[in-house]
mmCIF file of C-alpha atoms in Angstrom:
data_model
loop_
_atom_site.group_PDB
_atom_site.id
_atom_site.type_symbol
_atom_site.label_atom_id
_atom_site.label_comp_id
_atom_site.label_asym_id
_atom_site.label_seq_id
_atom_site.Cartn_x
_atom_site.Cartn_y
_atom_site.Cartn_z
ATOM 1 C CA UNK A 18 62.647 83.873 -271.502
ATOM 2 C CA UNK A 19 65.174 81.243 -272.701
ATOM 3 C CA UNK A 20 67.382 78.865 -270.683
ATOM 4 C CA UNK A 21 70.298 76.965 -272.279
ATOM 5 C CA UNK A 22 70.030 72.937 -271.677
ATOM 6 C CA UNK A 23 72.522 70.492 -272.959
ATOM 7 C CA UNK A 24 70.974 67.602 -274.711
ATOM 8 C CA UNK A 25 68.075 69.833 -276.579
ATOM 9 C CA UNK A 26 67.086 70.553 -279.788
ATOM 10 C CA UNK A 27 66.853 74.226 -280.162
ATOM 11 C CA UNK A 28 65.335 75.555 -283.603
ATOM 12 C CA UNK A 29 65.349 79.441 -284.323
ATOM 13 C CA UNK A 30 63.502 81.128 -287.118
ATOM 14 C CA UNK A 31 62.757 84.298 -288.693
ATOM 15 C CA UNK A 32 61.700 85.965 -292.168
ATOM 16 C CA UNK A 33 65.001 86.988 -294.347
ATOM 17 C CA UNK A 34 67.399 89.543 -293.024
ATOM 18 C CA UNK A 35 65.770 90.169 -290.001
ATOM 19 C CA UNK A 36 68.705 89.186 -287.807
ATOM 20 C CA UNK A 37 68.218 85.207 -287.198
ATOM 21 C CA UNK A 38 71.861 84.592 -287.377
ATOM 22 C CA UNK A 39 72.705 87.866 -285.311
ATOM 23 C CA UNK A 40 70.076 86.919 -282.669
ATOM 24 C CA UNK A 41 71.395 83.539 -282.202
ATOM 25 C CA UNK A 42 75.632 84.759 -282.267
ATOM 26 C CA UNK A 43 74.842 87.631 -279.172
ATOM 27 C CA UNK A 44 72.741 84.759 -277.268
ATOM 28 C CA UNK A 45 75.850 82.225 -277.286
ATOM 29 C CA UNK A 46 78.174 85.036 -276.638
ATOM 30 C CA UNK A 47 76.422 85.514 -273.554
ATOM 31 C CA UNK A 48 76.360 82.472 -272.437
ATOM 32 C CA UNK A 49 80.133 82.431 -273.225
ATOM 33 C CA UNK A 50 80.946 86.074 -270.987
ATOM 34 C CA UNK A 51 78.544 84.364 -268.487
ATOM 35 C CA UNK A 52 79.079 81.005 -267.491
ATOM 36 C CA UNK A 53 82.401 80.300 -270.318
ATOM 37 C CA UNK A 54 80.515 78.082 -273.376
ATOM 38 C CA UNK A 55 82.502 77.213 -276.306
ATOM 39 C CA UNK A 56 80.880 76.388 -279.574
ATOM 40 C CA UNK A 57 81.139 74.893 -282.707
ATOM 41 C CA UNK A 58 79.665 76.924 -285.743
ATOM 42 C CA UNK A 59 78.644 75.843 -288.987
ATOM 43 C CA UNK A 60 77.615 79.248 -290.782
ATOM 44 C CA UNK A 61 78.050 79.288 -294.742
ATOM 45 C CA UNK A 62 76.239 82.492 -295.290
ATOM 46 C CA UNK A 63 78.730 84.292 -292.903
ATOM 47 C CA UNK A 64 81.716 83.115 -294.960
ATOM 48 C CA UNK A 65 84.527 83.746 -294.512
ATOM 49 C CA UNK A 66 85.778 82.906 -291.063
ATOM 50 C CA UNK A 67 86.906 86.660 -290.492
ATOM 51 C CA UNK A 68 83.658 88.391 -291.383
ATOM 52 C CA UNK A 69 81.919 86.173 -288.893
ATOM 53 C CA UNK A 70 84.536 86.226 -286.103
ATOM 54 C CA UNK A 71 84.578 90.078 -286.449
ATOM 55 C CA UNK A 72 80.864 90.154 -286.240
ATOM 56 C CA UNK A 73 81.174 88.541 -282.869
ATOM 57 C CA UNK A 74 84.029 90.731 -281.609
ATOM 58 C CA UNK A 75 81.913 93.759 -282.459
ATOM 59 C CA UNK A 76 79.228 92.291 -280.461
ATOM 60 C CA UNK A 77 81.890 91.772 -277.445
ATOM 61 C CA UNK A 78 83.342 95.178 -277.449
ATOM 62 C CA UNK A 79 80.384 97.443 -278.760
ATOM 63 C CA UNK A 80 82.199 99.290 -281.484
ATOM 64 C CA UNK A 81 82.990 98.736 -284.987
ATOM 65 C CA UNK A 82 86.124 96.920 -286.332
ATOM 66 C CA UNK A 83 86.510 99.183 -289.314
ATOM 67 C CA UNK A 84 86.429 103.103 -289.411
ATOM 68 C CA UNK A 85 83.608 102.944 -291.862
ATOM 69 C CA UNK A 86 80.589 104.217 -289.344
ATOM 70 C CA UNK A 87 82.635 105.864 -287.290
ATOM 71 C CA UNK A 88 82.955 104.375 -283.116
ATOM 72 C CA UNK A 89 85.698 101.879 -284.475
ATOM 73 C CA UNK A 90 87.545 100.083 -281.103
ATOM 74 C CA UNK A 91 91.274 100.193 -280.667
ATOM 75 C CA UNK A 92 93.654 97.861 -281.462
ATOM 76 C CA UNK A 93 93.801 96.438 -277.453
ATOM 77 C CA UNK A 94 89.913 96.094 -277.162
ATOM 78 C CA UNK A 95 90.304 94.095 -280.612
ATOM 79 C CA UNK A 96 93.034 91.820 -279.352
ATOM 80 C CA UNK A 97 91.360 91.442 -276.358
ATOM 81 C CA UNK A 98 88.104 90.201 -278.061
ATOM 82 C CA UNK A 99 90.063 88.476 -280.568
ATOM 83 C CA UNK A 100 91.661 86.108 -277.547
ATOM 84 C CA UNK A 101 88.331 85.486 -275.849
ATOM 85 C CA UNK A 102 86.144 84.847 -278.822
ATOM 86 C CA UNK A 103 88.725 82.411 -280.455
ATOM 87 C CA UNK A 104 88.905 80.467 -277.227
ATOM 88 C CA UNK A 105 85.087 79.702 -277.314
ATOM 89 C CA UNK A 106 83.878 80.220 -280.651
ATOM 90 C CA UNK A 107 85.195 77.489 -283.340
ATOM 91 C CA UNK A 108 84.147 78.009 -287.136
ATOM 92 C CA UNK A 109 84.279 75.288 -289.193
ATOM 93 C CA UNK A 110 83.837 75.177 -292.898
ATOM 94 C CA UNK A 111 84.600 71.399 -294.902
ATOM 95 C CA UNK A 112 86.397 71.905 -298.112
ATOM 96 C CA UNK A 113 84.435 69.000 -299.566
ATOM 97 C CA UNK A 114 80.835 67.960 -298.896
ATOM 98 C CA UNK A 115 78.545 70.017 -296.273
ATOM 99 C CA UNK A 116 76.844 66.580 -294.949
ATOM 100 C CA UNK A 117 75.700 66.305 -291.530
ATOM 101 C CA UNK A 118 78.125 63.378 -291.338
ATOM 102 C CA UNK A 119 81.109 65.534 -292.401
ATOM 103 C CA UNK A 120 80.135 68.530 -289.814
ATOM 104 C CA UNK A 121 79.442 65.883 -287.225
ATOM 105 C CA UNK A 122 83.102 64.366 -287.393
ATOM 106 C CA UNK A 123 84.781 68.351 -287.149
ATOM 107 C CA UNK A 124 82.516 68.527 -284.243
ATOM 108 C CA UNK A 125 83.814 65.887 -282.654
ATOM 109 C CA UNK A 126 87.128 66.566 -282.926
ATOM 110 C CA UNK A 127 86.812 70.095 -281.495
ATOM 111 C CA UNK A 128 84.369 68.842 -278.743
ATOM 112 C CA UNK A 129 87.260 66.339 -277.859
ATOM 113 C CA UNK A 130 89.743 69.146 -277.960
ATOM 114 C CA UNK A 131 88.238 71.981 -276.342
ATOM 115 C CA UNK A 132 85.000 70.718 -274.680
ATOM 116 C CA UNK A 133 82.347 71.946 -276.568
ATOM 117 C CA UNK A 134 79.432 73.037 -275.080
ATOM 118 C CA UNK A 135 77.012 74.482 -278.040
ATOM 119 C CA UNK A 136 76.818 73.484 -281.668
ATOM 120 C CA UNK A 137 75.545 75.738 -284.120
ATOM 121 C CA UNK A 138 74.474 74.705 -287.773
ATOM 122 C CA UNK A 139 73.171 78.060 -289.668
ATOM 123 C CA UNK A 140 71.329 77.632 -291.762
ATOM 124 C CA UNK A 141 69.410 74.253 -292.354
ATOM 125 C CA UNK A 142 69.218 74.402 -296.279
ATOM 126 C CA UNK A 143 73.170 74.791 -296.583
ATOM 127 C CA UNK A 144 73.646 70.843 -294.936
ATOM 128 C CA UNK A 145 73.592 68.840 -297.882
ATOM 129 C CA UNK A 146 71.173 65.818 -297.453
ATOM 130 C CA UNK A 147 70.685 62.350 -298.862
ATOM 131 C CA UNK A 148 68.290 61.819 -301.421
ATOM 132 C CA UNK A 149 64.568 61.180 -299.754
ATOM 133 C CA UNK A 150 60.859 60.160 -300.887
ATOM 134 C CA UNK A 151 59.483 63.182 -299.534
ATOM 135 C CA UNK A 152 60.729 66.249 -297.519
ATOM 136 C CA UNK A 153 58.847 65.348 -294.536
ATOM 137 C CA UNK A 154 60.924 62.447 -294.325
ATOM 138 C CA UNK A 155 64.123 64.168 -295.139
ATOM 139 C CA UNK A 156 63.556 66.594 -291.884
ATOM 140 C CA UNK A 157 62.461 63.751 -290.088
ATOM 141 C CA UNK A 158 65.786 61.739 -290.611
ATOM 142 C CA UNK A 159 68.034 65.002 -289.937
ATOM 143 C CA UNK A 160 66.046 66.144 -286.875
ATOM 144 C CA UNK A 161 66.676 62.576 -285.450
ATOM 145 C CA UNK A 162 70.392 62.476 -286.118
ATOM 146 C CA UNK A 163 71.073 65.661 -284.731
ATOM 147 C CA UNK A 164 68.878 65.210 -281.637
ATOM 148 C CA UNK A 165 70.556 61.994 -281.210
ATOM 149 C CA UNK A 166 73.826 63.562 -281.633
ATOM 150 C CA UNK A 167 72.480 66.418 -278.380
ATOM 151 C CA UNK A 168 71.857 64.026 -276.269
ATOM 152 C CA UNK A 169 75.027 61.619 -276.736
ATOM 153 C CA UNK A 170 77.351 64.126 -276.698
ATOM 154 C CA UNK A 171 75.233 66.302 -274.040
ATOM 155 C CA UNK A 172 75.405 69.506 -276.288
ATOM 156 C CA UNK A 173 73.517 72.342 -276.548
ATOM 157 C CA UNK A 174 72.388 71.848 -280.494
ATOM 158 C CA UNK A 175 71.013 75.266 -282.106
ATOM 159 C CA UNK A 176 69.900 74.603 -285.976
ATOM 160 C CA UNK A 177 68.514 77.860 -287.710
ATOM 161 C CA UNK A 178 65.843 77.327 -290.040
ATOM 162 C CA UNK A 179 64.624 79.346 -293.225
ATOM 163 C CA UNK A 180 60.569 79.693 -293.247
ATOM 164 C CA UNK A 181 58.241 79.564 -296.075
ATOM 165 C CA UNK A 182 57.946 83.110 -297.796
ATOM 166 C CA UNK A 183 55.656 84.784 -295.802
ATOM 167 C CA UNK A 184 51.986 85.748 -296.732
ATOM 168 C CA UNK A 185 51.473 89.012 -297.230
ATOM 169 C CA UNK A 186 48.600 90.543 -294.403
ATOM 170 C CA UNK A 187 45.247 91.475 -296.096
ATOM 171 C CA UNK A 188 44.354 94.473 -294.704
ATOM 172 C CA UNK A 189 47.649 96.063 -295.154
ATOM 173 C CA UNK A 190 48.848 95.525 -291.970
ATOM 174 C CA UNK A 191 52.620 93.922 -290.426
ATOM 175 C CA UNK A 192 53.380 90.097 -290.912
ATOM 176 C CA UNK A 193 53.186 88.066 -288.426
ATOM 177 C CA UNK A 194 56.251 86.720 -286.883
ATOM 178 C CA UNK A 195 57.643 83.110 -288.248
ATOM 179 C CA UNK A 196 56.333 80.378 -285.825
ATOM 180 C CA UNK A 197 56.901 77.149 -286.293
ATOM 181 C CA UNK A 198 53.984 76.837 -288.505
ATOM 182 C CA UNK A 199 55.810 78.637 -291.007
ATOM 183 C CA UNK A 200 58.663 76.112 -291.314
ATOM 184 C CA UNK A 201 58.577 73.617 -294.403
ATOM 185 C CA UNK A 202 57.389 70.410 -292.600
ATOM 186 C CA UNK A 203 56.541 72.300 -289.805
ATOM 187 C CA UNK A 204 55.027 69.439 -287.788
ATOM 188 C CA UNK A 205 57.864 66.787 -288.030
ATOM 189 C CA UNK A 206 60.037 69.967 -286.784
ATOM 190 C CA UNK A 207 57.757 70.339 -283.684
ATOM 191 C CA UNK A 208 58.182 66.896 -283.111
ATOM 192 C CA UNK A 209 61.616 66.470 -283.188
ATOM 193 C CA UNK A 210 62.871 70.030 -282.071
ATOM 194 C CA UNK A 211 62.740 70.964 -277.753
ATOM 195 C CA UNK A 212 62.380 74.814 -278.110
ATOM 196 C CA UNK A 213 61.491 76.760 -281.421
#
C-alpha cells in the first residue's frame, strides 16, 4: 500500500534486474492515467530517450512496439500513447556533467514549463557527486539537497537506489528482499528518505 505525497523523499530498491526501474515507471504511469502527474526523469541506464519512452508506451497500451514477440499494437494505439506519455513524462539527459546541480536546473525549467509533479533520478550511483571524507557523508549531503529540493518545490521526489550485493542464504534457500538495511549507508538513508 503506497500513497503519492508531494514534498517526500521516496527511495526504491531492489537486487539487479529484478525490475526496480520497471516497478517505479508503471507506478508513475498510474498516477499519470489516474489523477494526470507529469514527471521529470533522470534514467541513464534506460538510454536513449526512445527505448525508455517506448518502454512506457508498452506499459500504456499492453502490447509490444516491435513485432519481435508477437502482440505488437497498431500504429493509432502507438500515437495515441505516444501523445499522452510525452505530455507527462519528460526525459532529460545533460550532455555535460550528471551533478545533482545540473539535473536540478533541467528540472526546474520543465517544472516551470509544464508543472511538474514527480521527479525521478534512476539510479543513485549515475549522479556524479563532489568529492567527500566518507560515503556516509556523501549520502548525507545528497539526501539533504534533494529532500530540500521536495519540499521547496512541493514534488513528489523518487531516487532509486542500488543495494549491496546480496548474501547468499545458508541453507540454500531464496534471498531475502533488499530493505533498507541493504543500502550502502543504510542508516543516513533512513534518516533522510520518507518511504523506502
Amino acid at each position: 500500500i503506497f500513497r503519492w505525497k508531494k514534498g517526500q523523499l521516496n527511495g526504491w530498491t531492489g537486487f539487479a534486474n529484478m525490475g526496480k526501474t520497471t516497478y517505479v515507471l508503471q507506478c508513475c504511469l498510474l498516477k499519470s492515467i489516474m489523477d494526470g502527474w507529469k514527471w521529470v526523469c533522470f534514467s541513464p541506464e534506460n538510454y536513449p530517450a526512445e527505448d525508455f519512452y517506448n518502454d512506457i508506451v508498452e506499459m500504456k497500451v499492453g502490447k509490444n512496439v516491435s513485432d519481435v514477440y508477437g502482440n505488437k499494437m497498431s500504429l493509432q494505439e502507438y500515437q495515441e500513447a505516444c501523445e499522452f506519455i510525452n505530455n507527462h513524462f519528460f526525459f532529460i539527459y545533460p550532455d555535460e556533467a550528471h551533478t545533482i546541480d545540473k539535473l536540478h536546473e533541467l528540472a526546474l525549467v520543465l517544472m516551470k514549463k509544464h508543472g511538474i509533479d514527480g521527479l525521478i533520478l534512476d539510479p543513485y550511483n549515475q549522479v556524479e557527486q563532489e568529492e567527500s571524507d566518507t560515503m556516509y557523508n556523501e549520502v548525507k549531503k545528497f539526501a539533504s539537497i534533494i529532500k530540500r529540493f521536495s519540499v521547496k518545490y512541493n514534488i513528489s521526489y523518487n531516487i532509486i537506489i542500488h543495494p549491496k550485493l546480496p548474501v547468499l542464504p545458508k541453507d540454500g534457500g531464496e534471498f531475502k528482499a533488499a530493505d533498507l538495511f541493504d543500502l550502502a549507508q543504510g542508516s543516513m538513508w533512513g534518516n533522510k528518505l520518507d518511504n523506502v
